CSV table of C-alpha atoms in Angstrom, one decimal:
chain,number,residue,atom,x,y,z
G,1,MET,CA,-24.2,-30.3,-17.0
G,2,ASP,CA,-24.9,-29.0,-20.5
G,3,LYS,CA,-27.2,-26.3,-19.1
G,4,LEU,CA,-24.5,-25.0,-16.8
G,5,LYS,CA,-22.0,-25.0,-19.6
G,6,GLU,CA,-24.4,-23.0,-21.8
G,7,GLU,CA,-25.0,-20.6,-18.9
G,8,LYS,CA,-21.3,-20.1,-18.5
G,9,LYS,CA,-20.9,-19.5,-22.2
G,10,LEU,CA,-23.6,-16.8,-22.1
G,11,LEU,CA,-22.1,-15.1,-19.1
G,12,GLU,CA,-18.6,-15.1,-20.7
G,13,GLU,CA,-20.1,-13.5,-23.8
G,14,GLU,CA,-21.9,-10.9,-21.7
G,15,LYS,CA,-18.6,-10.2,-19.8
G,16,TYR,CA,-16.8,-9.7,-23.1
G,17,ASN,CA,-19.5,-7.3,-24.4
G,18,LEU,CA,-19.5,-5.3,-21.2
G,19,SER,CA,-15.7,-5.1,-21.3
G,20,LYS,CA,-15.8,-3.7,-24.9
G,21,GLN,CA,-18.5,-1.2,-23.8
G,22,LEU,CA,-16.4,-0.1,-20.8
G,23,GLN,CA,-13.3,0.3,-23.1
G,24,TYR,CA,-15.4,2.5,-25.5
G,25,VAL,CA,-16.6,4.7,-22.6
G,26,ASN,CA,-13.1,5.1,-21.2
G,27,GLU,CA,-11.8,6.2,-24.6
G,28,LYS,CA,-14.6,8.7,-24.9
G,29,ILE,CA,-13.8,10.1,-21.5
G,30,LEU,CA,-10.1,10.4,-22.4
G,31,ASN,CA,-10.9,12.2,-25.6
G,32,ILE,CA,-13.1,14.7,-23.7
G,33,GLU,CA,-10.4,15.2,-21.1
G,34,PHE,CA,-7.9,16.1,-24.0
G,35,LYS,CA,-10.5,18.5,-25.4
G,36,ILE,CA,-10.9,20.2,-22.0
G,37,ILE,CA,-7.1,20.6,-21.6
G,38,ASP,CA,-6.8,22.0,-25.2
G,39,LEU,CA,-9.7,24.4,-24.7
G,40,CYS,CA,-8.3,25.6,-21.3
G,41,GLY,CA,-4.9,26.3,-22.9
G,42,LYS,CA,-6.5,28.2,-25.8
G,43,THR,CA,-9.1,30.3,-24.0
G,44,THR,CA,-8.2,31.1,-20.4
G,45,GLY,CA,-4.7,29.8,-20.3
G,46,HIS,CA,-3.6,27.3,-17.8
G,47,ASP,CA,-3.3,28.4,-14.2
G,48,PHE,CA,-0.4,26.2,-13.1
G,49,VAL,CA,0.3,25.4,-9.4
G,50,THR,CA,3.3,23.6,-8.0
G,51,GLU,CA,3.0,21.6,-4.8
G,52,ARG,CA,5.5,19.5,-2.9
G,53,GLU,CA,4.7,16.3,-1.0
G,54,ILE,CA,5.3,16.4,2.7
G,55,GLY,CA,8.4,14.5,3.7
G,56,LEU,CA,12.2,14.5,3.5
G,57,TYR,CA,12.3,13.7,-0.3
G,58,GLY,CA,8.8,15.0,-1.3
G,59,GLU,CA,8.1,15.0,-5.0
G,60,ARG,CA,7.0,18.2,-6.7
G,61,PHE,CA,3.8,18.2,-8.8
G,62,THR,CA,2.7,20.9,-11.2
G,63,TRP,CA,-0.9,21.0,-12.4
G,64,CYS,CA,-3.5,23.4,-13.8
G,65,ARG,CA,-6.2,24.5,-11.3
G,66,LEU,CA,-8.8,24.9,-14.0
G,67,CYS,CA,-8.5,21.7,-16.0
G,68,ASN,CA,-6.2,19.4,-13.9
G,69,TYR,CA,-3.7,19.2,-16.7
G,70,GLY,CA,-0.6,17.5,-15.4
G,71,ASN,CA,-2.4,15.6,-12.7
C-alpha cells in the first residue's frame, strides 16, 4: 500500500512539473506570435482578407494572409 502511495505521489509531482513546462512553452509560443504580428505590420504591412461563413447568418472574419493576425 505504501509503495503505491509513493508511486502516486511521484506521478503527481511529474504531472505538475510537466504542466508547468507546458505552460512555459505556451507562453513562449504566444510571445513569438506577437513578435511575428508586430514585425509583419512594420515591414510588409498586413495583407487583410475578409471572408464570410456560408449560411444564412454567416459571420465575417478578417485576418492577415501573411501572419494570420485576427485569426
